[in-house]
PDB file of C-alpha atoms in Angstrom:
ATOM      1  CA  GLY A  94      60.595   1.558 -38.507  1.00 60.00           C
ATOM      2  CA  ARG A  95      58.521   4.513 -37.395  1.00 70.00           C
ATOM      3  CA  LYS A  96      57.114   4.328 -33.859  1.00 71.00           C
ATOM      4  CA  ARG A  97      53.380   4.888 -33.447  1.00 74.00           C
ATOM      5  CA  GLU A  98      51.644   6.074 -30.302  1.00 79.00           C
ATOM      6  CA  VAL A  99      48.446   4.363 -29.347  1.00 77.00           C
ATOM      7  CA  VAL A 100      46.095   6.070 -26.869  1.00 81.00           C
ATOM      8  CA  VAL A 101      44.306   3.577 -24.633  1.00 81.00           C
ATOM      9  CA  HIS A 102      41.168   4.532 -22.712  1.00 80.00           C
ATOM     10  CA  ARG A 103      40.353   2.379 -19.737  1.00 82.00           C
ATOM     11  CA  CYS A 104      36.682   2.331 -18.812  1.00 81.00           C
ATOM     12  CA  ARG A 105      34.947   0.763 -15.876  1.00 82.00           C
ATOM     13  CA  PHE A 106      31.195   0.373 -15.691  1.00 81.00           C
ATOM     14  CA  VAL A 107      29.131  -0.070 -12.568  1.00 79.00           C
ATOM     15  CA  GLU A 108      26.815  -3.059 -12.790  1.00 81.00           C
ATOM     16  CA  TRP A 109      23.419  -1.449 -12.261  1.00 78.00           C
ATOM     17  CA  GLN A 110      20.749  -3.710 -10.868  1.00 81.00           C
ATOM     18  CA  PRO A 111      17.370  -1.965 -10.855  1.00 83.00           C
ATOM     19  CA  ALA A 112      14.923  -3.009  -8.142  1.00 89.00           C
ATOM     20  CA  ALA A 113      11.231  -3.597  -8.742  1.00 91.00           C
ATOM     21  CA  ILE A 114       8.653  -1.152  -7.376  1.00 93.00           C
ATOM     22  CA  ASP A 115       6.537  -2.847  -4.696  1.00 93.00           C
ATOM     23  CA  CYS A 116       4.127  -0.048  -3.751  1.00 94.00           C
ATOM     24  CA  LEU A 117       3.154   3.538  -4.570  1.00 94.00           C
ATOM     25  CA  ALA A 118       1.454   6.411  -2.734  1.00 96.00           C
ATOM     26  CA  PHE A 119       0.508   9.698  -4.403  1.00 94.00           C
ATOM     27  CA  CYS A 120      -0.152  12.862  -2.392  1.00 93.00           C
ATOM     28  CA  ALA A 121      -2.590  15.183  -4.165  1.00 89.00           C
ATOM     29  CA  ASP A 122      -1.800  18.032  -1.743  1.00 89.00           C
ATOM     30  CA  SER A 123       1.930  18.159  -2.554  1.00 89.00           C
ATOM     31  CA  GLY A 124       1.857  16.556  -6.003  1.00 90.00           C
ATOM     32  CA  GLN A 125       4.529  14.061  -4.929  1.00 93.00           C
ATOM     33  CA  LEU A 126       4.634  10.342  -5.616  1.00 95.00           C
ATOM     34  CA  ALA A 127       6.337   8.064  -3.098  1.00 97.00           C
ATOM     35  CA  LEU A 128       7.497   4.640  -4.230  1.00 96.00           C
ATOM     36  CA  ALA A 129       9.090   1.750  -2.387  1.00 96.00           C
ATOM     37  CA  ARG A 130      11.417  -0.677  -4.155  1.00 94.00           C
ATOM     38  CA  ALA A 131      12.152  -4.321  -3.491  1.00 92.00           C
ATOM     39  CA  ASN A 132      15.601  -3.432  -2.094  1.00 91.00           C
ATOM     40  CA  GLY A 133      14.000  -1.258   0.618  1.00 92.00           C
ATOM     41  CA  ASP A 134      14.684   2.116  -1.042  1.00 94.00           C
ATOM     42  CA  ILE A 135      12.028   4.830  -0.809  1.00 96.00           C
ATOM     43  CA  GLU A 136      12.019   7.482  -3.549  1.00 96.00           C
ATOM     44  CA  LEU A 137      10.050  10.700  -3.912  1.00 96.00           C
ATOM     45  CA  VAL A 138       9.342  11.927  -7.432  1.00 94.00           C
ATOM     46  CA  THR A 139       7.282  14.779  -8.838  1.00 92.00           C
ATOM     47  CA  PRO A 140       5.750  15.169 -12.307  1.00 83.00           C
ATOM     48  CA  HIS A 141       7.374  17.641 -14.708  1.00 76.00           C
ATOM     49  CA  HIS A 142       5.293  19.922 -16.894  1.00 70.00           C
ATOM     50  CA  GLU A 143       6.528  18.072 -19.998  1.00 73.00           C
ATOM     51  CA  GLY A 144       5.365  14.708 -18.690  1.00 74.00           C
ATOM     52  CA  ALA A 145       8.680  13.496 -17.257  1.00 82.00           C
ATOM     53  CA  TRP A 146       9.249  12.604 -13.607  1.00 86.00           C
ATOM     54  CA  THR A 147      11.923  14.241 -11.458  1.00 90.00           C
ATOM     55  CA  LYS A 148      13.430  12.413  -8.493  1.00 91.00           C
ATOM     56  CA  ILE A 149      13.475  14.609  -5.381  1.00 92.00           C
ATOM     57  CA  LEU A 150      15.179  12.308  -2.904  1.00 94.00           C
ATOM     58  CA  CYS A 151      16.008   8.694  -2.145  1.00 94.00           C
ATOM     59  CA  ILE A 152      16.095   7.003   1.258  1.00 95.00           C
ATOM     60  CA  ARG A 153      18.344   3.947   1.048  1.00 92.00           C
ATOM     61  CA  GLY A 154      16.924   0.734   2.439  1.00 88.00           C
ATOM     62  CA  GLY A 155      18.718  -1.316   5.029  1.00 78.00           C
ATOM     63  CA  PRO A 156      19.768  -4.970   4.669  1.00 76.00           C
ATOM     64  CA  GLY A 157      16.757  -7.248   4.317  1.00 78.00           C
ATOM     65  CA  ALA A 158      14.265  -4.369   4.241  1.00 82.00           C
ATOM     66  CA  SER A 159      10.873  -5.350   2.824  1.00 89.00           C
ATOM     67  CA  LEU A 160       8.322  -2.551   2.465  1.00 94.00           C
ATOM     68  CA  ARG A 161       4.677  -3.390   1.778  1.00 96.00           C
ATOM     69  CA  SER A 162       2.745  -0.088   1.950  1.00 97.00           C
ATOM     70  CA  LEU A 163       3.246   3.678   1.980  1.00 97.00           C
ATOM     71  CA  VAL A 164       0.794   6.252   3.355  1.00 97.00           C
ATOM     72  CA  TRP A 165       0.896  10.069   3.279  1.00 96.00           C
ATOM     73  CA  ALA A 166      -0.443  12.047   6.242  1.00 93.00           C
ATOM     74  CA  ASP A 167      -0.880  15.666   7.319  1.00 91.00           C
ATOM     75  CA  GLU A 168      -1.380  16.912   3.728  1.00 89.00           C
ATOM     76  CA  GLY A 169       1.950  15.550   2.570  1.00 89.00           C
ATOM     77  CA  ALA A 170       4.007  16.596   5.590  1.00 90.00           C
ATOM     78  CA  ARG A 171       4.437  13.006   6.799  1.00 93.00           C
ATOM     79  CA  LEU A 172       5.248   9.779   4.992  1.00 95.00           C
ATOM     80  CA  LEU A 173       4.740   6.455   6.738  1.00 96.00           C
ATOM     81  CA  SER A 174       5.726   2.939   5.713  1.00 96.00           C
ATOM     82  CA  CYS A 175       5.151  -0.591   6.942  1.00 96.00           C
ATOM     83  CA  GLY A 176       6.919  -3.843   6.187  1.00 95.00           C
ATOM     84  CA  LEU A 177       7.548  -7.432   7.127  1.00 95.00           C
ATOM     85  CA  ASP A 178       9.803  -6.343  10.005  1.00 93.00           C
ATOM     86  CA  GLY A 179       6.583  -5.590  11.915  1.00 94.00           C
ATOM     87  CA  PHE A 180       7.229  -1.851  12.280  1.00 95.00           C
ATOM     88  CA  VAL A 181       5.470   1.292  11.122  1.00 95.00           C
ATOM     89  CA  HIS A 182       8.030   3.995  10.349  1.00 94.00           C
ATOM     90  CA  ASP A 183       7.295   7.729  10.275  1.00 94.00           C
ATOM     91  CA  TRP A 184      10.029   9.126   8.014  1.00 94.00           C
ATOM     92  CA  ASP A 185      12.025  12.310   8.574  1.00 92.00           C
ATOM     93  CA  LEU A 186      12.284  13.441   4.950  1.00 92.00           C
ATOM     94  CA  GLY A 187      14.841  16.107   5.825  1.00 90.00           C
ATOM     95  CA  ARG A 188      17.314  13.730   7.457  1.00 93.00           C
ATOM     96  CA  LEU A 189      16.385  10.724   5.283  1.00 92.00           C
ATOM     97  CA  ARG A 190      15.830   8.422   8.239  1.00 92.00           C
ATOM     98  CA  PRO A 191      12.927   7.248  10.444  1.00 91.00           C
ATOM     99  CA  GLY A 192      11.767   9.958  12.802  1.00 91.00           C
ATOM    100  CA  ARG A 193       9.593   7.586  14.820  1.00 92.00           C
ATOM    101  CA  SER A 194       9.021   3.848  14.677  1.00 93.00           C
ATOM    102  CA  LEU A 195       6.403   1.612  16.267  1.00 94.00           C
ATOM    103  CA  ASP A 196       6.329  -2.178  16.578  1.00 95.00           C
ATOM    104  CA  VAL A 197       2.625  -2.867  16.046  1.00 95.00           C
ATOM    105  CA  GLY A 198       2.920  -6.265  17.726  1.00 94.00           C
ATOM    106  CA  GLY A 199       1.283  -8.457  15.087  1.00 95.00           C
ATOM    107  CA  GLY A 200       4.306  -9.794  13.248  1.00 95.00           C
ATOM    108  CA  GLY A 201       4.952  -8.664   9.685  1.00 96.00           C
ATOM    109  CA  VAL A 202       2.706  -5.848   8.447  1.00 97.00           C
ATOM    110  CA  TRP A 203       1.444  -6.806   4.978  1.00 97.00           C
ATOM    111  CA  CYS A 204      -0.754  -3.800   4.256  1.00 97.00           C
ATOM    112  CA  MET A 205      -1.710  -0.406   5.639  1.00 97.00           C
ATOM    113  CA  ASP A 206      -4.269   2.307   4.961  1.00 97.00           C
ATOM    114  CA  GLY A 207      -4.787   5.672   6.618  1.00 95.00           C
ATOM    115  CA  HIS A 208      -7.767   7.936   7.253  1.00 94.00           C
ATOM    116  CA  PRO A 209      -6.674  11.607   7.166  1.00 91.00           C
ATOM    117  CA  GLN A 210      -9.610  13.043   9.131  1.00 91.00           C
ATOM    118  CA  LEU A 211      -9.542  10.417  11.879  1.00 92.00           C
ATOM    119  CA  ARG A 212      -5.721  10.467  11.927  1.00 93.00           C
ATOM    120  CA  LEU A 213      -5.652   6.682  12.194  1.00 95.00           C
ATOM    121  CA  LEU A 214      -3.827   3.878  10.406  1.00 96.00           C
ATOM    122  CA  ALA A 215      -5.197   0.381   9.885  1.00 97.00           C
ATOM    123  CA  CYS A 216      -2.411  -2.210   9.652  1.00 97.00           C
ATOM    124  CA  GLY A 217      -3.004  -5.760   8.395  1.00 97.00           C
ATOM    125  CA  CYS A 218      -0.681  -8.193  10.149  1.00 97.00           C
ATOM    126  CA  GLU A 219       0.796 -11.674   9.888  1.00 97.00           C
ATOM    127  CA  ASP A 220      -1.120 -12.874  12.967  1.00 96.00           C
ATOM    128  CA  GLY A 221      -4.484 -12.159  11.285  1.00 96.00           C
ATOM    129  CA  THR A 222      -5.285  -8.963  13.158  1.00 96.00           C
ATOM    130  CA  VAL A 223      -5.979  -5.457  11.913  1.00 97.00           C
ATOM    131  CA  ARG A 224      -4.173  -3.169  14.323  1.00 96.00           C
ATOM    132  CA  ILE A 225      -5.114   0.493  14.626  1.00 96.00           C
ATOM    133  CA  VAL A 226      -2.405   3.129  15.124  1.00 95.00           C
ATOM    134  CA  SER A 227      -3.070   6.756  16.053  1.00 94.00           C
ATOM    135  CA  LEU A 228      -1.030   9.506  14.394  1.00 93.00           C
ATOM    136  CA  GLY A 229      -1.554  11.825  17.372  1.00 86.00           C
ATOM    137  CA  GLU A 230      -3.343  15.158  17.559  1.00 78.00           C
ATOM    138  CA  GLU A 231      -2.932  17.736  14.818  1.00 70.00           C
ATOM    139  CA  GLY A 232       0.523  19.271  15.124  1.00 61.00           C
ATOM    140  CA  ASP A 233       1.724  16.230  17.055  1.00 64.00           C
ATOM    141  CA  CYS A 234       3.787  13.534  15.329  1.00 68.00           C
ATOM    142  CA  ASP A 235       3.213  10.607  17.652  1.00 80.00           C
ATOM    143  CA  LEU A 236       2.517   6.945  16.884  1.00 90.00           C
ATOM    144  CA  THR A 237       0.259   5.256  19.447  1.00 92.00           C
ATOM    145  CA  PRO A 238      -1.265   1.746  19.282  1.00 93.00           C
ATOM    146  CA  LYS A 239      -5.045   1.447  19.639  1.00 92.00           C
ATOM    147  CA  PRO A 240      -7.271  -1.634  20.205  1.00 90.00           C
ATOM    148  CA  THR A 241      -7.207  -4.247  17.437  1.00 93.00           C
ATOM    149  CA  LEU A 242     -10.123  -5.316  15.238  1.00 94.00           C
ATOM    150  CA  ALA A 243     -11.536  -8.846  14.842  1.00 92.00           C
ATOM    151  CA  ARG A 244      -8.926 -11.497  14.050  1.00 95.00           C
ATOM    152  CA  HIS A 245      -8.815 -13.344  10.732  1.00 96.00           C
ATOM    153  CA  GLY A 246      -7.793 -16.993  10.487  1.00 95.00           C
ATOM    154  CA  ALA A 247      -4.844 -16.129   8.222  1.00 96.00           C
ATOM    155  CA  ARG A 248      -2.522 -13.202   7.492  1.00 97.00           C
ATOM    156  CA  VAL A 249      -4.240  -9.984   6.406  1.00 98.00           C
ATOM    157  CA  LEU A 250      -3.182  -9.029   2.875  1.00 98.00           C
ATOM    158  CA  SER A 251      -5.408  -6.000   2.217  1.00 98.00           C
ATOM    159  CA  VAL A 252      -7.128  -3.304   4.244  1.00 98.00           C
ATOM    160  CA  HIS A 253      -9.098  -0.193   3.333  1.00 97.00           C
ATOM    161  CA  TRP A 254     -10.861   2.576   5.242  1.00 95.00           C
ATOM    162  CA  GLN A 255     -14.263   3.616   3.984  1.00 94.00           C
ATOM    163  CA  PRO A 256     -13.768   7.297   2.971  1.00 92.00           C
ATOM    164  CA  GLU A 257     -16.433   8.406   5.470  1.00 91.00           C
ATOM    165  CA  GLY A 258     -14.496   6.613   8.220  1.00 91.00           C
ATOM    166  CA  GLN A 259     -17.332   4.461   9.569  1.00 93.00           C
ATOM    167  CA  HIS A 260     -16.011   1.074   8.439  1.00 95.00           C
ATOM    168  CA  VAL A 261     -12.758  -0.743   7.749  1.00 96.00           C
ATOM    169  CA  ALA A 262     -12.594  -3.612   5.230  1.00 97.00           C
ATOM    170  CA  SER A 263      -9.896  -6.292   5.471  1.00 97.00           C
ATOM    171  CA  GLY A 264      -9.072  -9.318   3.314  1.00 97.00           C
ATOM    172  CA  ALA A 265      -6.977 -12.322   4.278  1.00 97.00           C
ATOM    173  CA  ALA A 266      -5.025 -15.190   2.756  1.00 96.00           C
ATOM    174  CA  ASP A 267      -7.906 -17.617   3.430  1.00 94.00           C
ATOM    175  CA  GLY A 268     -10.329 -15.774   1.139  1.00 95.00           C
ATOM    176  CA  ILE A 269     -12.333 -14.161   3.951  1.00 96.00           C
ATOM    177  CA  ILE A 270     -13.279 -10.464   3.817  1.00 97.00           C
ATOM    178  CA  PHE A 271     -14.309  -8.738   7.055  1.00 97.00           C
ATOM    179  CA  ILE A 272     -16.204  -5.472   7.427  1.00 96.00           C
ATOM    180  CA  HIS A 273     -15.445  -3.866  10.801  1.00 96.00           C
ATOM    181  CA  HIS A 274     -17.253  -0.988  12.470  1.00 94.00           C
ATOM    182  CA  ALA A 275     -14.428   1.470  13.081  1.00 91.00           C
ATOM    183  CA  SER A 276     -15.563   3.029  16.371  1.00 90.00           C
ATOM    184  CA  THR A 277     -17.056  -0.030  18.118  1.00 92.00           C
ATOM    185  CA  ARG A 278     -14.574  -2.505  16.516  1.00 92.00           C
ATOM    186  CA  ALA A 279     -17.500  -4.890  15.966  1.00 94.00           C
ATOM    187  CA  LEU A 280     -17.466  -7.331  13.037  1.00 95.00           C
ATOM    188  CA  VAL A 281     -20.558  -6.385  11.016  1.00 95.00           C
ATOM    189  CA  GLN A 282     -20.170  -8.525   7.873  1.00 95.00           C
ATOM    190  CA  GLN A 283     -18.017 -11.183   6.269  1.00 95.00           C
ATOM    191  CA  MET A 284     -17.719 -12.590   2.739  1.00 95.00           C
ATOM    192  CA  HIS A 285     -15.863 -15.588   1.312  1.00 94.00           C
ATOM    193  CA  LEU A 286     -13.941 -15.982  -1.952  1.00 92.00           C
ATOM    194  CA  ASP A 287     -13.142 -19.495  -3.202  1.00 83.00           C
ATOM    195  CA  SER A 288     -10.390 -20.410  -5.646  1.00 75.00           C
ATOM    196  CA  ALA A 289     -10.370 -23.093  -8.351  1.00 66.00           C
ATOM    197  CA  SER A 290      -8.720 -25.525  -5.921  1.00 67.00           C
ATOM    198  CA  GLY A 291     -11.549 -25.100  -3.443  1.00 69.00           C
ATOM    199  CA  LYS A 292      -9.350 -23.274  -0.962  1.00 76.00           C
ATOM    200  CA  GLY A 293      -9.809 -19.628  -0.117  1.00 81.00           C
ATOM    201  CA  ALA A 294      -8.423 -17.142  -2.626  1.00 92.00           C
ATOM    202  CA  LEU A 295      -5.813 -14.586  -1.601  1.00 95.00           C
ATOM    203  CA  VAL A 296      -7.566 -11.223  -1.227  1.00 97.00           C
ATOM    204  CA  TRP A 297      -4.876  -8.885  -2.545  1.00 97.00           C
ATOM    205  CA  ALA A 298      -6.835  -5.626  -2.861  1.00 97.00           C
ATOM    206  CA  LEU A 299      -9.943  -3.909  -1.477  1.00 97.00           C
ATOM    207  CA  LYS A 300     -11.732  -0.623  -2.151  1.00 97.00           C
ATOM    208  CA  MET A 301     -14.739   0.485  -0.100  1.00 95.00           C
ATOM    209  CA  LEU A 302     -16.769   3.350  -1.551  1.00 94.00           C
ATOM    210  CA  LYS A 303     -18.214   6.395   0.200  1.00 92.00           C
ATOM    211  CA  ASP A 304     -21.730   4.980   0.395  1.00 89.00           C
ATOM    212  CA  GLY A 305     -20.495   2.312   2.804  1.00 86.00           C
ATOM    213  CA  ARG A 306     -22.361  -0.306   0.830  1.00 90.00           C
ATOM    214  CA  SER A 307     -20.238  -0.932  -2.255  1.00 94.00           C
ATOM    215  CA  LEU A 308     -16.998  -2.898  -1.870  1.00 96.00           C
ATOM    216  CA  ILE A 309     -14.612  -3.998  -4.639  1.00 97.00           C
ATOM    217  CA  SER A 310     -12.125  -6.848  -4.187  1.00 97.00           C
ATOM    218  CA  GLY A 311      -9.284  -8.277  -6.267  1.00 97.00           C
ATOM    219  CA  ASP A 312      -7.992 -11.789  -5.627  1.00 96.00           C
ATOM    220  CA  SER A 313      -5.647 -14.590  -6.674  1.00 95.00           C
ATOM    221  CA  ALA A 314      -8.372 -16.291  -8.731  1.00 93.00           C
ATOM    222  CA  HIS A 315      -8.047 -13.478 -11.317  1.00 94.00           C
ATOM    223  CA  ARG A 316     -11.360 -11.890 -10.281  1.00 95.00           C
ATOM    224  CA  VAL A 317     -12.604  -8.385  -9.605  1.00 96.00           C
ATOM    225  CA  THR A 318     -15.755  -8.688  -7.487  1.00 96.00           C
ATOM    226  CA  VAL A 319     -18.237  -5.948  -6.593  1.00 96.00           C
ATOM    227  CA  TRP A 320     -20.011  -6.638  -3.300  1.00 96.00           C
ATOM    228  CA  ASP A 321     -23.014  -5.372  -1.426  1.00 95.00           C
ATOM    229  CA  ALA A 322     -21.183  -4.953   1.861  1.00 93.00           C
ATOM    230  CA  ARG A 323     -24.384  -4.711   3.903  1.00 92.00           C
ATOM    231  CA  SER A 324     -25.846  -8.034   2.802  1.00 94.00           C
ATOM    232  CA  GLY A 325     -22.499  -9.723   2.030  1.00 93.00           C
ATOM    233  CA  THR A 326     -23.591 -10.767  -1.457  1.00 94.00           C
ATOM    234  CA  SER A 327     -21.715 -10.526  -4.756  1.00 94.00           C
ATOM    235  CA  MET A 328     -23.351  -8.139  -7.243  1.00 94.00           C
ATOM    236  CA  SER A 329     -20.996  -8.698 -10.208  1.00 95.00           C
ATOM    237  CA  THR A 330     -17.701 -10.376 -11.082  1.00 95.00           C
ATOM    238  CA  VAL A 331     -15.171  -9.500 -13.795  1.00 94.00           C
ATOM    239  CA  THR A 332     -12.730 -12.218 -14.933  1.00 93.00           C
ATOM    240  CA  GLU A 333     -10.744 -10.411 -17.640  1.00 94.00           C
ATOM    241  CA  HIS A 334      -7.377 -10.916 -15.933  1.00 95.00           C
ATOM    242  CA  ALA A 335      -5.177 -13.940 -16.584  1.00 95.00           C
ATOM    243  CA  ALA A 336      -3.338 -13.733 -13.245  1.00 95.00           C
ATOM    244  CA  ASP A 337      -3.745 -12.425  -9.688  1.00 96.00           C
ATOM    245  CA  VAL A 338      -5.465  -9.050  -9.344  1.00 97.00           C
ATOM    246  CA  THR A 339      -3.139  -7.176  -7.014  1.00 96.00           C
ATOM    247  CA  CYS A 340      -4.293  -3.542  -6.999  1.00 95.00           C
ATOM    248  CA  LEU A 341      -7.454  -1.468  -7.327  1.00 96.00           C
ATOM    249  CA  ALA A 342      -8.193   2.227  -7.744  1.00 95.00           C
ATOM    250  CA  VAL A 343     -11.281   4.385  -8.284  1.00 94.00           C
ATOM    251  CA  ASP A 344     -11.614   7.879  -9.750  1.00 92.00           C
ATOM    252  CA  GLU A 345     -12.548  10.872  -7.604  1.00 89.00           C
ATOM    253  CA  ASP A 346     -16.263  10.541  -8.402  1.00 91.00           C
ATOM    254  CA  GLU A 347     -16.172   6.758  -7.788  1.00 91.00           C
ATOM    255  CA  GLY A 348     -17.808   6.193 -11.165  1.00 91.00           C
ATOM    256  CA  VAL A 349     -14.922   4.224 -12.667  1.00 94.00           C
ATOM    257  CA  ALA A 350     -12.768   1.505 -11.100  1.00 95.00           C
ATOM    258  CA  PHE A 351      -9.365   0.301 -12.330  1.00 96.00           C
ATOM    259  CA  ALA A 352      -7.796  -3.100 -11.668  1.00 97.00           C
ATOM    260  CA  GLY A 353      -4.185  -4.133 -12.234  1.00 96.00           C
ATOM    261  CA  GLY A 354      -2.794  -7.660 -12.134  1.00 95.00           C
ATOM    262  CA  LEU A 355       0.328  -9.771 -12.455  1.00 94.00           C
ATOM    263  CA  ASP A 356      -0.520 -10.291 -16.118  1.00 94.00           C
ATOM    264  CA  GLY A 357       0.332  -6.630 -16.804  1.00 92.00           C
ATOM    265  CA  LYS A 358      -3.230  -5.705 -17.748  1.00 94.00           C
ATOM    266  CA  LEU A 359      -5.014  -2.590 -16.508  1.00 94.00           C
ATOM    267  CA  ILE A 360      -8.777  -2.989 -16.771  1.00 92.00           C
TER     268      ILE A 360
END
């Protein structure tokens, strides 16, 4: 019979395993968004005029990397990260590797927030301390440890600088929120959040407003609480979430607050 030729195409597909995004940091000065994934990768993306996002670069994470927070500094010229390895890394975005690294000395670093005018970082650590790190003088790219703030009785899960720079708020895994005076390092106020089991709730997120009096917290008991930070009393509580409230944000005028949780809701 007649012979027939059969063309065979052999295809191989790479098994793509996307990694979850653990934290975000947007820089208004450069218009860039930095994101850290569960596999330790750090990506920089920028919004496109048609609404899409364009990836600028990707820094591959090392084995076992676990990033918890990202912070921009020097108007977008510096990107810093912290993680459960206990280090703060100042990334060289040109060479895609850490330019400087500092062991803050408190075990794993669970959270971090920076104050651009003071050029300071507040790092919440496994040992219950909030450790302050200096970014150096303007034009200098140093990382220098400063004295620590009052110690919590459990790991610090959230930290936030008051925009005016006078106070630092920190929340821990035992449900205690501390308000520290930034310059004197004195503990000026503390609040307590209970859970349904009677134990302290996990304080996952904090936002302190410019007035230095209003503080917003999000916790593992599904609550968003607005506090009077001076008296330490709760002014209102929102319980619209069905799971842990893990992140908070406010608009530029601080007239509207947003809360996101593990239930996928944004309120």
